[in-house]
Amino acid sequence: MTTIDAPRTPAPVRRPRRGVNWEKWGWIYMRASGVVLVVLIFGHLFVNLVAGEGVKAIDFAFVAGKWADPFWIVWDTLLLWLALIHGGNGMRTLINDYATNKLVRTVLLSAVAASTAVLIILGTLVIFTFDPCPAASPADLLPSFCPVR
Amino acid sequence: MSDKSAGTLAGDTPASSTIAMPKRPAGTLYRGNEGMWSWVMHRITGVAIYFFLLVHILDTALVRVSPEAYNAVINQYKTPLMGLGEIALVAAIGLHALNGLRIILIDFWSVGTKHQKLMFYIVLGLWAVLMIGFVPRQLMHIFGGGE
């Protein structure tokens, strides 16, 4: 049988928590990044799916043309970081809610953390080491500003 | 179910010593009805968008491999089937984005909780407008016509 405290027993005195309240900052991050992502993603969708020929216009030269402009480099880098951390933190919330087995939870949380880190590093490297005119590529696949064209 | 007590834990506290057990939880934001279903949809669309994001970063990373590799994979996004998939993607993102703004208003707007139900229907309305704008355009792109 469970015993409970008598009514009006003073609550045990807890020491105030020390250090950064990460859950609070995660909660704030989801809302702050969410607002920015609404702008970034709808802009991304409009330029890539709606404007001009839509999805059919997308190819290597299209991407090279966008990344010739620092505006889109900043846009896509922000998109990469904000969206992946937002999504990874959202998945963390779901895993904590539904994965009741400790081992399963640890495995899933590690997988989310690892894929987030790997994809942020990969994506950032891709954006900042991108070569719009790789040598020995067919000229008709390259953007119009490449010397071979 | 009054919206007034939403957000409080117990609602009104009676002065008498006995409390009638409520037949069901009342006045909560997340149990039943619009509040719960928007929460369910937010989770489902969130997971779907997350897995698309993983794939989308990997396919875009192919621009660092070669123009041929990137074009070969991105051409898969231009097939009729994936064109319909992009409609599903935009539908999921639109719902998640608009409902996310609703969540922010519930959290930070002084009367946000009171109007959460109305805001849910505003979300659905704006989402419908978004889809009415996007779907015909996408169908023209995918199945020819358009520009």
mmCIF file of C-alpha atoms in Angstrom:
data_model
loop_
_atom_site.group_PDB
_atom_site.id
_atom_site.type_symbol
_atom_site.label_atom_id
_atom_site.label_comp_id
_atom_site.label_asym_id
_atom_site.label_seq_id
_atom_site.Cartn_x
_atom_site.Cartn_y
_atom_site.Cartn_z
ATOM 1 C CA MET A 1 0.000 0.000 0.000
ATOM 2 C CA THR A 2 1.170 3.452 -0.821
ATOM 3 C CA THR A 3 1.610 5.898 1.997
ATOM 4 C CA ILE A 4 1.105 9.559 1.360
ATOM 5 C CA ASP A 5 2.002 12.589 3.417
ATOM 6 C CA ALA A 6 -0.545 13.973 5.838
ATOM 7 C CA PRO A 7 -2.445 16.974 4.496
ATOM 8 C CA ARG A 8 -0.620 20.293 4.712
ATOM 9 C CA THR A 9 2.775 18.675 5.223
ATOM 10 C CA PRO A 10 5.277 21.298 4.098
ATOM 11 C CA ALA A 11 6.845 20.471 0.789
ATOM 12 C CA PRO A 12 10.434 19.248 1.108
ATOM 13 C CA VAL A 13 12.883 22.064 0.624
ATOM 14 C CA ARG A 14 14.691 21.629 -2.696
ATOM 15 C CA ARG A 15 17.959 23.242 -3.456
ATOM 16 C CA PRO A 16 17.641 25.555 -6.439
ATOM 17 C CA ARG A 17 18.857 23.925 -9.620
ATOM 18 C CA ARG A 18 22.226 25.003 -10.808
ATOM 19 C CA GLY A 19 23.524 25.429 -14.328
ATOM 20 C CA VAL A 20 21.828 26.089 -17.635
ATOM 21 C CA ASN A 21 18.192 25.068 -17.987
ATOM 22 C CA TRP A 22 18.585 23.334 -21.351
ATOM 23 C CA GLU A 23 14.946 22.245 -21.585
ATOM 24 C CA LYS A 24 13.880 25.866 -21.295
ATOM 25 C CA TRP A 25 16.306 26.953 -24.020
ATOM 26 C CA GLY A 26 15.170 24.049 -26.209
ATOM 27 C CA TRP A 27 11.582 25.199 -25.770
ATOM 28 C CA ILE A 28 12.535 28.769 -26.678
ATOM 29 C CA TYR A 29 14.627 27.544 -29.622
ATOM 30 C CA MET A 30 11.669 25.649 -31.151
ATOM 31 C CA ARG A 31 9.599 28.839 -31.209
ATOM 32 C CA ALA A 32 12.356 31.250 -32.257
ATOM 33 C CA SER A 33 13.680 29.002 -35.027
ATOM 34 C CA GLY A 34 10.116 28.119 -36.035
ATOM 35 C CA VAL A 35 9.257 31.718 -36.883
ATOM 36 C CA VAL A 36 12.439 32.130 -38.947
ATOM 37 C CA LEU A 37 11.920 28.752 -40.651
ATOM 38 C CA VAL A 38 8.434 29.751 -41.799
ATOM 39 C CA VAL A 39 10.031 32.572 -43.808
ATOM 40 C CA LEU A 40 13.060 30.576 -44.976
ATOM 41 C CA ILE A 41 11.135 27.457 -46.026
ATOM 42 C CA PHE A 42 8.258 29.212 -47.778
ATOM 43 C CA GLY A 43 10.828 31.331 -49.627
ATOM 44 C CA HIS A 44 12.771 28.180 -50.526
ATOM 45 C CA LEU A 45 9.607 26.418 -51.717
ATOM 46 C CA PHE A 46 8.475 29.396 -53.771
ATOM 47 C CA VAL A 47 11.774 29.836 -55.607
ATOM 48 C CA ASN A 48 12.298 26.093 -56.185
ATOM 49 C CA LEU A 49 8.782 24.739 -56.767
ATOM 50 C CA VAL A 50 6.516 27.620 -57.811
ATOM 51 C CA ALA A 51 8.504 30.284 -59.674
ATOM 52 C CA GLY A 52 9.383 29.752 -63.330
ATOM 53 C CA GLU A 53 9.241 26.122 -64.381
ATOM 54 C CA GLY A 54 9.006 24.861 -60.811
ATOM 55 C CA VAL A 55 10.746 21.630 -59.883
ATOM 56 C CA LYS A 56 11.580 20.900 -63.541
ATOM 57 C CA ALA A 57 14.010 23.844 -63.601
ATOM 58 C CA ILE A 58 16.173 22.348 -60.840
ATOM 59 C CA ASP A 59 19.500 20.855 -61.909
ATOM 60 C CA PHE A 60 23.202 21.357 -61.186
ATOM 61 C CA ALA A 61 23.311 24.661 -63.109
ATOM 62 C CA PHE A 62 20.259 25.931 -61.180
ATOM 63 C CA VAL A 63 21.967 25.259 -57.833
ATOM 64 C CA ALA A 64 25.249 26.759 -59.074
ATOM 65 C CA GLY A 65 23.380 29.839 -60.219
ATOM 66 C CA LYS A 66 21.787 30.279 -56.795
ATOM 67 C CA TRP A 67 25.035 29.770 -54.874
ATOM 68 C CA ALA A 68 26.814 32.321 -57.069
ATOM 69 C CA ASP A 69 24.888 34.815 -54.940
ATOM 70 C CA PRO A 70 25.972 35.132 -51.263
ATOM 71 C CA PHE A 71 22.324 35.837 -50.414
ATOM 72 C CA TRP A 72 21.339 32.227 -51.173
ATOM 73 C CA ILE A 73 24.460 30.833 -49.481
ATOM 74 C CA VAL A 74 23.416 32.555 -46.253
ATOM 75 C CA TRP A 75 19.775 31.542 -46.805
ATOM 76 C CA ASP A 76 20.558 27.864 -47.376
ATOM 77 C CA THR A 77 23.108 27.678 -44.541
ATOM 78 C CA LEU A 78 20.582 29.145 -42.094
ATOM 79 C CA LEU A 79 17.963 26.744 -43.439
ATOM 80 C CA LEU A 80 20.297 23.777 -42.932
ATOM 81 C CA TRP A 81 21.255 24.585 -39.351
ATOM 82 C CA LEU A 82 17.926 25.877 -38.074
ATOM 83 C CA ALA A 83 15.822 23.134 -39.695
ATOM 84 C CA LEU A 84 18.040 20.210 -38.693
ATOM 85 C CA ILE A 85 18.325 21.310 -35.065
ATOM 86 C CA HIS A 86 14.585 22.087 -34.966
ATOM 87 C CA GLY A 87 13.787 18.672 -36.449
ATOM 88 C CA GLY A 88 16.322 16.837 -34.305
ATOM 89 C CA ASN A 89 14.986 18.438 -31.139
ATOM 90 C CA GLY A 90 11.435 17.608 -32.200
ATOM 91 C CA MET A 91 12.418 13.966 -32.735
ATOM 92 C CA ARG A 92 14.070 14.002 -29.292
ATOM 93 C CA THR A 93 10.744 15.098 -27.801
ATOM 94 C CA LEU A 94 8.877 12.269 -29.546
ATOM 95 C CA ILE A 95 11.470 9.667 -28.553
ATOM 96 C CA ASN A 96 11.305 10.779 -24.917
ATOM 97 C CA ASP A 97 7.505 10.530 -25.079
ATOM 98 C CA TYR A 98 7.138 7.157 -26.764
ATOM 99 C CA ALA A 99 10.334 5.099 -26.301
ATOM 100 C CA THR A 100 9.782 3.710 -22.806
ATOM 101 C CA ASN A 101 12.562 1.136 -22.959
ATOM 102 C CA LYS A 102 15.793 2.709 -21.758
ATOM 103 C CA LEU A 103 18.050 0.967 -24.270
ATOM 104 C CA VAL A 104 15.766 1.708 -27.227
ATOM 105 C CA ARG A 105 15.526 5.328 -26.122
ATOM 106 C CA THR A 106 19.290 5.684 -25.821
ATOM 107 C CA VAL A 107 19.847 4.122 -29.245
ATOM 108 C CA LEU A 108 17.245 6.352 -30.917
ATOM 109 C CA LEU A 109 18.447 9.532 -29.224
ATOM 110 C CA SER A 110 22.024 8.727 -30.227
ATOM 111 C CA ALA A 111 20.932 8.092 -33.808
ATOM 112 C CA VAL A 112 19.161 11.463 -33.989
ATOM 113 C CA ALA A 113 22.123 13.272 -32.415
ATOM 114 C CA ALA A 114 24.615 11.560 -34.734
ATOM 115 C CA SER A 115 22.609 12.152 -37.928
ATOM 116 C CA THR A 116 22.039 15.789 -36.972
ATOM 117 C CA ALA A 117 25.747 16.384 -36.398
ATOM 118 C CA VAL A 118 26.832 14.495 -39.534
ATOM 119 C CA LEU A 119 24.327 16.226 -41.817
ATOM 120 C CA ILE A 120 25.082 19.707 -40.469
ATOM 121 C CA ILE A 121 28.795 19.177 -41.065
ATOM 122 C CA LEU A 122 28.206 17.563 -44.469
ATOM 123 C CA GLY A 123 25.766 20.224 -45.622
ATOM 124 C CA THR A 124 27.942 23.108 -44.462
ATOM 125 C CA LEU A 125 30.982 21.627 -46.190
ATOM 126 C CA VAL A 126 28.976 21.139 -49.392
ATOM 127 C CA ILE A 127 27.816 24.758 -49.419
ATOM 128 C CA PHE A 128 31.211 26.276 -48.641
ATOM 129 C CA THR A 129 33.428 24.018 -50.780
ATOM 130 C CA PHE A 130 31.033 24.020 -53.742
ATOM 131 C CA ASP A 131 32.687 24.257 -57.166
ATOM 132 C CA PRO A 132 30.232 25.560 -59.803
ATOM 133 C CA CYS A 133 32.577 24.675 -62.695
ATOM 134 C CA PRO A 134 34.145 21.286 -61.926
ATOM 135 C CA ALA A 135 36.807 20.288 -64.458
ATOM 136 C CA ALA A 136 36.074 17.455 -66.894
ATOM 137 C CA SER A 137 32.319 17.897 -66.632
ATOM 138 C CA PRO A 138 30.117 18.172 -69.743
ATOM 139 C CA ALA A 139 29.836 21.874 -70.546
ATOM 140 C CA ASP A 140 26.087 21.689 -71.159
ATOM 141 C CA LEU A 141 25.494 20.661 -67.522
ATOM 142 C CA LEU A 142 27.369 23.675 -66.132
ATOM 143 C CA PRO A 143 26.054 27.167 -65.376
ATOM 144 C CA SER A 144 26.447 29.765 -68.131
ATOM 145 C CA PHE A 145 29.172 31.700 -66.269
ATOM 146 C CA CYS A 146 31.681 28.823 -66.409
ATOM 147 C CA PRO A 147 34.690 29.472 -68.699
ATOM 148 C CA VAL A 148 34.124 26.252 -70.682
ATOM 149 C CA ARG A 149 30.761 27.502 -71.884
ATOM 150 C CA MET B 1 -15.762 22.421 -21.571
ATOM 151 C CA SER B 2 -15.135 26.075 -21.048
ATOM 152 C CA ASP B 3 -12.120 27.587 -22.677
ATOM 153 C CA LYS B 4 -11.801 29.910 -19.697
ATOM 154 C CA SER B 5 -10.250 27.258 -17.491
ATOM 155 C CA ALA B 6 -7.909 25.958 -20.153
ATOM 156 C CA GLY B 7 -4.356 26.147 -18.991
ATOM 157 C CA THR B 8 -5.156 25.918 -15.305
ATOM 158 C CA LEU B 9 -4.627 22.618 -13.580
ATOM 159 C CA ALA B 10 -7.740 22.149 -11.499
ATOM 160 C CA GLY B 11 -10.181 24.830 -12.534
ATOM 161 C CA ASP B 12 -12.413 26.073 -9.754
ATOM 162 C CA THR B 13 -11.640 24.781 -6.294
ATOM 163 C CA PRO B 14 -14.849 24.187 -4.342
ATOM 164 C CA ALA B 15 -14.927 25.219 -0.714
ATOM 165 C CA SER B 16 -16.750 22.077 0.452
ATOM 166 C CA SER B 17 -14.819 19.055 1.719
ATOM 167 C CA THR B 18 -16.058 16.613 -0.936
ATOM 168 C CA ILE B 19 -15.371 16.995 -4.621
ATOM 169 C CA ALA B 20 -17.475 15.217 -7.203
ATOM 170 C CA MET B 21 -15.247 13.186 -9.499
ATOM 171 C CA PRO B 22 -15.568 14.673 -12.988
ATOM 172 C CA LYS B 23 -16.772 12.169 -15.570
ATOM 173 C CA ARG B 24 -14.036 13.263 -17.957
ATOM 174 C CA PRO B 25 -11.222 15.782 -17.887
ATOM 175 C CA ALA B 26 -12.632 19.121 -18.872
ATOM 176 C CA GLY B 27 -11.173 22.414 -19.926
ATOM 177 C CA THR B 28 -7.822 21.097 -21.061
ATOM 178 C CA LEU B 29 -6.080 22.250 -24.199
ATOM 179 C CA TYR B 30 -4.847 18.871 -25.334
ATOM 180 C CA ARG B 31 -7.608 16.360 -24.518
ATOM 181 C CA GLY B 32 -9.973 15.715 -27.396
ATOM 182 C CA ASN B 33 -11.288 18.005 -30.098
ATOM 183 C CA GLU B 34 -9.304 20.616 -32.010
ATOM 184 C CA GLY B 35 -6.501 21.002 -29.466
ATOM 185 C CA MET B 36 -5.641 17.305 -29.509
ATOM 186 C CA TRP B 37 -5.968 16.787 -33.238
ATOM 187 C CA SER B 38 -3.776 19.783 -34.052
ATOM 188 C CA TRP B 39 -1.202 18.298 -31.653
ATOM 189 C CA VAL B 40 -1.459 14.873 -33.339
ATOM 190 C CA MET B 41 -1.099 16.420 -36.801
ATOM 191 C CA HIS B 42 1.837 18.520 -35.632
ATOM 192 C CA ARG B 43 3.684 15.374 -34.544
ATOM 193 C CA ILE B 44 2.864 13.347 -37.677
ATOM 194 C CA THR B 45 3.791 16.154 -40.088
ATOM 195 C CA GLY B 46 6.914 16.923 -38.042
ATOM 196 C CA VAL B 47 8.230 13.361 -38.349
ATOM 197 C CA ALA B 48 7.409 13.225 -42.058
ATOM 198 C CA ILE B 49 9.173 16.523 -42.745
ATOM 199 C CA TYR B 50 12.171 15.420 -40.661
ATOM 200 C CA PHE B 51 12.765 12.299 -42.738
ATOM 201 C CA PHE B 52 12.340 14.258 -45.954
ATOM 202 C CA LEU B 53 14.899 16.763 -44.647
ATOM 203 C CA LEU B 54 17.464 13.991 -44.081
ATOM 204 C CA VAL B 55 17.012 12.704 -47.647
ATOM 205 C CA HIS B 56 16.946 16.218 -49.089
ATOM 206 C CA ILE B 57 20.303 17.180 -47.541
ATOM 207 C CA LEU B 58 21.850 13.976 -48.875
ATOM 208 C CA ASP B 59 20.521 14.485 -52.409
ATOM 209 C CA THR B 60 21.667 18.110 -52.445
ATOM 210 C CA ALA B 61 25.098 17.007 -51.225
ATOM 211 C CA LEU B 62 25.501 15.270 -54.606
ATOM 212 C CA VAL B 63 26.312 18.674 -56.160
ATOM 213 C CA ARG B 64 29.714 18.106 -54.527
ATOM 214 C CA VAL B 65 30.092 14.736 -56.296
ATOM 215 C CA SER B 66 29.378 15.647 -59.919
ATOM 216 C CA PRO B 67 26.782 17.457 -62.055
ATOM 217 C CA GLU B 68 25.783 14.096 -63.563
ATOM 218 C CA ALA B 69 25.173 12.470 -60.169
ATOM 219 C CA TYR B 70 23.125 15.417 -58.906
ATOM 220 C CA ASN B 71 21.039 15.709 -62.074
ATOM 221 C CA ALA B 72 20.348 11.961 -62.158
ATOM 222 C CA VAL B 73 18.928 12.004 -58.634
ATOM 223 C CA ILE B 74 17.117 15.346 -58.862
ATOM 224 C CA ASN B 75 15.388 14.148 -62.043
ATOM 225 C CA GLN B 76 13.591 11.620 -59.841
ATOM 226 C CA TYR B 77 11.864 14.592 -58.164
ATOM 227 C CA LYS B 78 10.368 15.572 -61.526
ATOM 228 C CA THR B 79 8.403 12.365 -62.140
ATOM 229 C CA PRO B 80 4.582 12.470 -61.806
ATOM 230 C CA LEU B 81 4.688 10.315 -58.668
ATOM 231 C CA MET B 82 7.199 12.542 -56.901
ATOM 232 C CA GLY B 83 5.315 15.589 -58.175
ATOM 233 C CA LEU B 84 2.335 14.343 -56.159
ATOM 234 C CA GLY B 85 4.738 13.645 -53.302
ATOM 235 C CA GLU B 86 5.787 17.308 -53.395
ATOM 236 C CA ILE B 87 2.121 18.255 -52.956
ATOM 237 C CA ALA B 88 2.034 16.058 -49.848
ATOM 238 C CA LEU B 89 5.275 17.669 -48.671
ATOM 239 C CA VAL B 90 3.957 21.207 -49.102
ATOM 240 C CA ALA B 91 0.705 20.166 -47.399
ATOM 241 C CA ALA B 92 2.637 18.804 -44.408
ATOM 242 C CA ILE B 93 4.971 21.811 -44.203
ATOM 243 C CA GLY B 94 2.067 24.264 -44.556
ATOM 244 C CA LEU B 95 0.105 22.630 -41.745
ATOM 245 C CA HIS B 96 3.162 22.351 -39.480
ATOM 246 C CA ALA B 97 4.207 25.966 -40.128
ATOM 247 C CA LEU B 98 0.763 27.512 -39.615
ATOM 248 C CA ASN B 99 -0.012 25.393 -36.552
ATOM 249 C CA GLY B 100 3.445 26.221 -35.197
ATOM 250 C CA LEU B 101 2.567 29.909 -35.384
ATOM 251 C CA ARG B 102 -0.690 29.064 -33.575
ATOM 252 C CA ILE B 103 1.303 27.329 -30.818
ATOM 253 C CA ILE B 104 3.501 30.416 -30.442
ATOM 254 C CA LEU B 105 0.409 32.604 -30.130
ATOM 255 C CA ILE B 106 -1.045 30.224 -27.525
ATOM 256 C CA ASP B 107 2.194 30.441 -25.544
ATOM 257 C CA PHE B 108 2.937 34.148 -25.774
ATOM 258 C CA TRP B 109 -0.315 35.985 -26.595
ATOM 259 C CA SER B 110 -2.240 36.869 -23.431
ATOM 260 C CA VAL B 111 -5.540 35.601 -24.871
ATOM 261 C CA GLY B 112 -3.972 32.958 -27.111
ATOM 262 C CA THR B 113 -5.260 29.997 -25.072
ATOM 263 C CA LYS B 114 -8.762 31.423 -25.071
ATOM 264 C CA HIS B 115 -8.786 31.621 -28.866
ATOM 265 C CA GLN B 116 -6.902 28.389 -29.604
ATOM 266 C CA LYS B 117 -9.959 26.736 -31.149
ATOM 267 C CA LEU B 118 -10.708 29.676 -33.439
ATOM 268 C CA MET B 119 -7.024 29.878 -34.379
ATOM 269 C CA PHE B 120 -7.095 26.187 -35.336
ATOM 270 C CA TYR B 121 -9.841 26.919 -37.888
ATOM 271 C CA ILE B 122 -7.913 29.967 -39.121
ATOM 272 C CA VAL B 123 -4.919 27.634 -39.599
ATOM 273 C CA LEU B 124 -7.094 25.256 -41.636
ATOM 274 C CA GLY B 125 -8.441 28.170 -43.700
ATOM 275 C CA LEU B 126 -5.009 29.604 -44.491
ATOM 276 C CA TRP B 127 -3.763 26.094 -45.247
ATOM 277 C CA ALA B 128 -6.618 25.604 -47.723
ATOM 278 C CA VAL B 129 -5.747 28.910 -49.423
ATOM 279 C CA LEU B 130 -2.091 27.829 -49.614
ATOM 280 C CA MET B 131 -3.000 24.498 -51.192
ATOM 281 C CA ILE B 132 -5.490 26.052 -53.632
ATOM 282 C CA GLY B 133 -2.641 28.299 -54.765
ATOM 283 C CA PHE B 134 0.014 25.592 -54.946
ATOM 284 C CA VAL B 135 -1.707 22.444 -56.239
ATOM 285 C CA PRO B 136 -2.843 23.717 -59.691
ATOM 286 C CA ARG B 137 0.563 25.320 -60.254
ATOM 287 C CA GLN B 138 2.350 22.102 -59.320
ATOM 288 C CA LEU B 139 0.043 19.980 -61.493
ATOM 289 C CA MET B 140 0.792 22.281 -64.460
ATOM 290 C CA HIS B 141 4.531 21.916 -63.831
ATOM 291 C CA ILE B 142 4.391 18.162 -63.447
ATOM 292 C CA PHE B 143 1.904 17.208 -66.151
ATOM 293 C CA GLY B 144 2.906 19.831 -68.706
ATOM 294 C CA GLY B 145 0.991 22.942 -69.649
ATOM 295 C CA GLY B 146 1.773 26.037 -67.625
ATOM 296 C CA GLU B 147 4.654 28.031 -68.963
#
